[in-house]
Amino acid sequence: MRNTGEVDAVDAQLLLALTESPRATVLALAERVGLSRNTVQARLARLEERGALSSFERRIDPAALGYPLTAFVTVQVTQRMLTEVAAALDGVPEVLEVHGLSGQTDLLVHVVARDADDLYRIAGQLLATEGVERTTTALVMRKLVEHRMAPLLERAIRGGHDEG
Amino acid sequence: MRNTGEVDAVDAQLLLALTESPRATVLALAERVGLSRNTVQARLARLEERGALSSFERRIDPAALGYPLTAFVTVQVTQRMLTEVAAALDGVPEVLEVHGLSGQTDLLVHVVARDADDLYRIAGQLLATEGVERTTTALVMRKLVEHRMAPLLERAIRGGHDEG
DNA sequence: TCGGATACTGAGCACTTTGCTCACTCTCGA
DNA sequence: TCGAGAGTGAGCAAAGTGCTCAGTATCCGA
């Protein structure tokens, strides 16, 4: 099996095992998936070097840091100001992530806040940014499906070979 | 300093250190933040037990699994069907996360797909779900700000004591 | 002002894990 | 038939873990 740069079934098994116990040692993982320690170590190294694992920051819960409120702000931007607006958003600590959406002038901004007042302030800050034409703030009331990847991993384990 | 259940400056330092090198050993972290190994171990344990760290799944890049496309689908739901719709969405592997938004009948659904056709299929699947009245699909063209938590961590380190 | 709880330290110790190397096998695919 | 890629098992020194213990400092409430 020539490794194509994409995660294969065995990698998916490892990731799934890690999902269940992120602190598992290489030895434990090896036993879990029925491979030698050497192999597991090599695969983990490959996964990391390939960039299949993104920053640890994603695992940090903003609520634990004192930011229990989450909101998504849709921002409509003056066409030519996109870069400047992105830079301005990057400077706001409460902005966790910004997606550029199809439509080219719409941004989806993921923000967190300490409380309602705080959120109001941040939303105002976004709206006041030069190049921002309009914003719509939607507060997250509850998480109906928590972020998960397991179903796709399980599919990768079963499906196995025919990627794409 | 009575620990209130919220992350303090030292915890934030640890998390920041982990962000920079997620595989760092407890010993390395202790040296990094200038505390004893014992203390670091205790704090890490507390962080975990307190739930400040969410699932490892968040660190898995869907692109590496063969799902390079990301989209956000806004779903409007018949009022009384919310639970059923949530359950249906939970059953779709490509649905990574679902947020219930203010407005009570709007959901924000985070999906990934193998390609445009795949996304089309998934969007259709969402729309076909019983209880779903209307959907709007927005494709993510680019990430203008990658998910990050460092700015808030740094603020926690500086700010220090007055939480809230 | 005393007592208890909490946080931190440094030391110690047995045990496990890591990181690395080496030689060897197997199985594709050219 | 050859070579690259993937996996195995063994081995070894060094490092890290998990845990306990005794001692100190500090804050808080009674």
XYZ file of C-alpha atoms (C1' of nucleotides) in Angstrom:
388
model
C 0.000 0.000 0.000
C 1.680 3.164 -1.194
C 0.796 5.936 1.190
C -0.836 8.735 -0.745
C -0.684 11.447 1.861
C -4.183 10.768 2.986
C -5.218 9.089 6.176
C -5.841 5.357 5.718
C -7.847 2.878 7.765
C -5.045 2.190 10.221
C -4.437 5.888 10.804
C -8.140 6.317 11.397
C -8.020 3.549 13.986
C -5.197 5.314 15.739
C -7.033 8.609 15.706
C -10.125 6.949 17.046
C -8.117 5.357 19.829
C -6.606 8.733 20.621
C -10.052 10.228 20.701
C -11.031 7.783 23.382
C -7.899 8.321 25.429
C -5.825 11.273 24.309
C -3.099 10.523 26.836
C -2.601 6.964 25.703
C 1.004 5.941 25.338
C 2.367 4.673 22.049
C 2.587 1.263 23.614
C -1.056 1.286 24.579
C -2.077 2.421 21.107
C 0.009 -0.306 19.526
C -1.696 -2.929 21.623
C -5.074 -1.381 20.909
C -4.770 -1.531 17.130
C -2.705 -4.700 17.048
C 0.442 -3.317 15.521
C 4.012 -3.083 16.691
C 5.233 -0.133 18.650
C 7.585 0.802 15.836
C 4.799 1.002 13.327
C 2.561 3.080 15.530
C 5.367 5.479 16.268
C 6.113 5.860 12.592
C 2.468 6.422 11.735
C 1.957 8.987 14.430
C 5.024 10.836 13.252
C 3.702 10.758 9.705
C 0.308 12.030 10.799
C 1.869 14.973 12.522
C 4.292 15.825 9.785
C 1.509 15.576 7.256
C -0.478 18.096 9.250
C -3.438 15.855 9.957
C -3.505 17.210 13.496
C -4.283 20.842 13.988
C -3.330 23.043 16.844
C -3.846 22.020 20.434
C -5.705 25.300 20.891
C -8.786 23.659 19.477
C -9.069 21.521 22.548
C -9.210 24.436 24.930
C -12.725 25.171 26.063
C -13.358 28.914 26.063
C -15.966 28.471 28.784
C -13.243 27.293 31.153
C -11.359 30.499 30.432
C -14.348 32.535 31.462
C -16.018 32.981 28.088
C -19.192 30.946 28.307
C -21.031 32.747 25.511
C -20.570 31.798 21.891
C -21.937 33.697 18.921
C -21.638 33.645 15.188
C -21.517 37.012 13.513
C -22.107 37.299 9.810
C -20.211 40.251 8.458
C -20.716 41.854 5.093
C -17.652 43.654 3.868
C -16.904 46.297 1.287
C -15.297 44.360 -1.532
C -11.847 45.859 -1.528
C -11.493 46.040 2.211
C -11.470 42.296 2.781
C -7.816 42.086 3.729
C -8.015 45.043 6.078
C -11.132 43.736 7.752
C -9.546 40.332 8.194
C -6.552 41.973 9.833
C -8.796 43.969 12.133
C -10.712 40.853 13.149
C -7.440 39.081 13.774
C -6.687 41.755 16.329
C -9.777 41.045 18.396
C -8.962 38.388 21.008
C -12.553 37.240 21.344
C -12.617 36.339 17.662
C -11.712 32.677 17.568
C -12.047 31.994 13.886
C -13.076 33.737 10.677
C -14.357 32.006 7.562
C -14.627 33.627 4.184
C -17.855 32.413 2.648
C -18.989 31.987 -0.893
C -20.493 35.249 -1.961
C -17.079 36.867 -1.509
C -18.169 39.660 0.746
C -19.516 37.584 3.591
C -17.546 36.514 6.581
C -18.609 34.157 9.304
C -16.997 35.196 12.554
C -16.879 32.871 15.524
C -16.689 34.893 18.736
C -16.885 34.208 22.455
C -17.776 36.558 25.277
C -17.868 36.769 29.062
C -21.510 37.797 29.199
C -24.223 39.557 27.254
C -22.724 42.988 27.782
C -19.375 41.773 26.643
C -20.900 40.285 23.535
C -22.702 43.532 22.830
C -19.426 45.402 23.095
C -17.641 42.977 20.757
C -20.424 43.030 18.213
C -20.218 46.802 18.274
C -16.500 46.625 17.752
C -16.968 44.462 14.690
C -19.567 46.772 13.271
C -17.330 49.777 13.867
C -14.531 48.230 11.870
C -13.713 50.147 8.719
C -14.875 48.246 5.676
C -17.680 46.456 7.505
C -21.050 47.266 6.001
C -23.435 45.134 7.955
C -23.363 42.522 10.695
C -25.819 39.967 11.973
C -25.210 38.407 15.346
C -26.617 35.013 16.236
C -26.120 33.794 19.762
C -25.554 30.104 20.336
C -28.222 28.938 22.756
C -27.200 25.312 22.930
C -25.055 22.740 21.227
C -27.282 20.187 19.595
C -24.422 18.139 18.243
C -21.049 18.482 19.911
C -18.107 18.670 17.585
C -17.150 15.148 16.611
C -15.157 13.309 14.013
C -15.729 9.755 15.096
C -18.364 8.958 12.461
C -15.996 9.911 9.669
C -13.178 8.002 11.290
C -15.337 4.933 11.566
C -16.282 5.237 7.947
C -12.605 5.506 7.042
C -11.913 2.344 9.013
C -14.658 0.399 7.274
C -14.451 1.906 3.812
C -10.747 1.447 3.914
C -9.347 1.642 0.410
C -11.529 3.536 -2.021
C -10.838 7.111 -1.046
C -12.618 9.631 -3.221
C -5.592 31.730 46.145
C -8.696 29.615 46.385
C -9.257 27.949 43.069
C -12.676 28.895 41.816
C -13.070 26.360 39.087
C -11.918 28.765 36.460
C -8.604 28.762 34.696
C -6.084 31.091 36.335
C -2.956 32.736 34.996
C -0.738 29.742 35.655
C -3.162 27.372 33.967
C -3.244 29.710 31.015
C 0.538 29.610 30.862
C 0.438 25.846 30.815
C -2.156 25.795 28.082
C -0.137 28.245 26.062
C 2.935 26.089 26.460
C 0.936 23.072 25.379
C -0.286 24.992 22.381
C 3.286 25.539 21.306
C 4.313 21.941 21.851
C 1.425 19.587 22.487
C 3.719 16.644 23.109
C 5.704 18.378 25.802
C 6.374 16.256 28.859
C 5.269 17.362 32.288
C 8.901 17.944 33.121
C 9.384 20.245 30.176
C 6.238 22.179 31.019
C 7.360 22.557 34.628
C 10.640 24.015 33.514
C 8.899 26.241 31.009
C 6.585 27.884 33.523
C 9.004 27.749 36.422
C 7.060 25.466 38.709
C 7.771 22.100 40.221
C 6.838 18.930 38.437
C 4.405 18.093 41.180
C 2.514 21.312 40.775
C 2.293 21.042 37.035
C 1.053 17.495 37.278
C -1.603 18.527 39.767
C -2.712 21.452 37.643
C -2.929 19.411 34.484
C -4.990 16.836 36.309
C -7.274 19.559 37.583
C -7.644 21.053 34.137
C -8.720 17.745 32.739
C -11.049 16.844 35.534
C -12.604 20.282 35.356
C -13.315 19.705 31.662
C -11.249 22.601 30.381
C -10.003 20.365 27.604
C -12.485 19.120 25.076
C -12.262 16.046 22.938
C -9.173 15.199 20.971
C -11.436 14.941 17.936
C -11.223 18.681 17.558
C -7.633 18.393 16.567
C -8.295 16.081 13.645
C -8.234 17.897 10.359
C -11.111 16.722 8.156
C -9.119 17.618 5.065
C -6.581 14.948 5.978
C -9.420 12.434 6.092
C -10.418 13.313 2.573
C -12.995 15.998 3.300
C -11.436 19.209 2.079
C -14.691 21.131 1.713
C -16.308 22.928 4.610
C -19.715 24.523 4.597
C -22.092 26.101 7.027
C -25.729 25.302 6.524
C -28.374 27.384 8.195
C -31.420 25.259 8.852
C -34.827 26.526 9.749
C -36.869 23.997 11.629
C -40.513 23.462 12.390
C -40.824 24.426 16.035
C -41.867 21.144 17.546
C -39.537 19.028 15.480
C -36.317 20.385 16.921
C -35.400 17.239 18.824
C -36.150 14.989 15.878
C -34.179 17.154 13.491
C -31.228 17.244 15.874
C -31.312 13.462 16.045
C -31.421 13.197 12.268
C -28.474 15.545 11.902
C -26.595 13.542 14.483
C -26.950 10.581 12.176
C -25.171 12.267 9.293
C -21.428 11.581 9.521
C -20.472 14.669 7.554
C -22.185 16.852 10.127
C -19.413 17.829 12.512
C -21.315 20.126 14.806
C -24.749 21.664 15.229
C -25.505 24.893 17.072
C -28.929 25.973 18.154
C -29.126 29.690 17.556
C -31.145 32.431 19.124
C -34.363 32.642 17.221
C -35.201 29.153 18.430
C -35.879 27.625 15.058
C -32.515 28.227 13.452
C -29.684 25.784 13.453
C -26.169 26.349 12.259
C -24.798 23.120 10.875
C -21.108 22.657 10.279
C -20.539 20.100 7.522
C -17.632 18.786 5.519
C -17.616 17.070 2.138
C -15.346 15.256 -0.269
C -16.169 17.519 -3.190
C -18.886 19.732 -4.627
C -21.098 16.805 -5.612
C -20.764 15.342 -2.190
C -21.713 18.636 -0.608
C -24.707 18.892 -2.896
C -25.811 15.459 -1.811
C -25.410 16.270 1.867
C -27.221 19.579 1.558
C -30.049 17.706 -0.134
C -30.087 15.214 2.679
C -30.461 17.976 5.232
C -33.224 19.605 3.293
C -35.031 16.299 2.950
C -35.063 15.789 6.715
C -38.506 15.813 8.205
C -39.071 18.988 10.171
C -36.634 21.048 8.113
C -38.370 23.958 6.430
C -35.569 25.788 4.724
C -31.815 25.591 4.384
C -29.147 27.991 3.239
C -25.750 26.624 2.356
C -22.642 28.771 2.531
C -19.411 27.255 1.323
C -16.221 28.203 3.114
C -13.879 29.584 0.496
C -10.958 30.333 2.771
C -10.032 30.647 6.396
C -9.228 34.253 7.147
C -8.426 33.613 10.765
C -7.473 30.099 11.790
C -9.006 28.871 14.997
C -6.918 30.178 17.866
C -7.141 30.708 21.587
C -3.731 32.210 22.254
C -4.932 35.813 22.491
C -7.380 34.916 25.234
C -4.760 32.840 27.008
C -2.331 35.718 26.903
C -4.937 38.016 28.286
C -5.586 35.531 31.097
C -1.892 35.462 31.869
C -1.614 39.241 32.055
C -5.002 40.041 33.528
C -4.435 37.372 36.080
C -6.792 37.766 38.984
C -9.927 39.717 38.222
C -12.000 37.160 36.396
C -15.423 38.300 35.449
C -5.189 35.174 66.448
C -5.574 30.345 65.798
C -6.774 26.264 62.811
C -7.794 24.233 58.543
C -7.611 24.049 53.775
C -5.045 24.839 49.561
C -0.998 25.302 46.883
C 3.626 24.483 46.176
C 8.255 22.296 46.834
C 11.937 18.878 46.710
C 13.183 14.380 47.402
C 12.828 9.614 46.552
C 11.711 5.248 44.181
C 9.996 1.526 41.209
C 8.346 1.075 36.922
C 7.178 2.305 32.245
C 7.945 4.643 28.155
C 10.641 6.820 24.754
C 13.717 7.387 21.029
C 16.572 5.242 18.366
C 19.051 1.633 15.752
C 19.468 -2.746 13.433
C 18.456 -6.826 10.824
C 14.938 -9.162 8.677
C 10.452 -10.149 6.195
C 6.611 -9.223 2.981
C 4.351 -7.262 -0.709
C 3.502 -4.416 -4.034
C 4.630 -2.311 -8.680
C 7.759 -1.127 -12.324
C 13.671 -9.530 -10.620
C 14.765 -5.524 -8.180
C 13.739 -1.736 -5.056
C 10.887 1.039 -2.180
C 7.638 1.193 1.483
C 5.660 -0.869 5.448
C 5.879 -3.762 9.204
C 8.272 -6.709 12.960
C 10.905 -7.839 17.045
C 14.760 -7.114 19.678
C 17.705 -4.331 22.332
C 19.442 -0.430 25.160
C 20.345 3.941 27.513
C 17.972 7.807 28.951
C 13.989 10.046 30.283
C 9.597 10.462 32.132
C 5.670 8.846 35.054
C 2.983 8.006 38.994
C 3.031 8.104 43.446
C 4.091 9.174 48.289
C 5.862 11.939 51.993
C 7.293 15.738 54.862
C 7.700 20.469 55.101
C 6.582 25.489 54.052
C 3.744 29.576 52.868
C -0.561 31.790 52.538
C -5.184 32.778 52.670
C -9.791 32.428 54.901
C -13.076 32.092 58.283
C -14.204 31.430 63.043
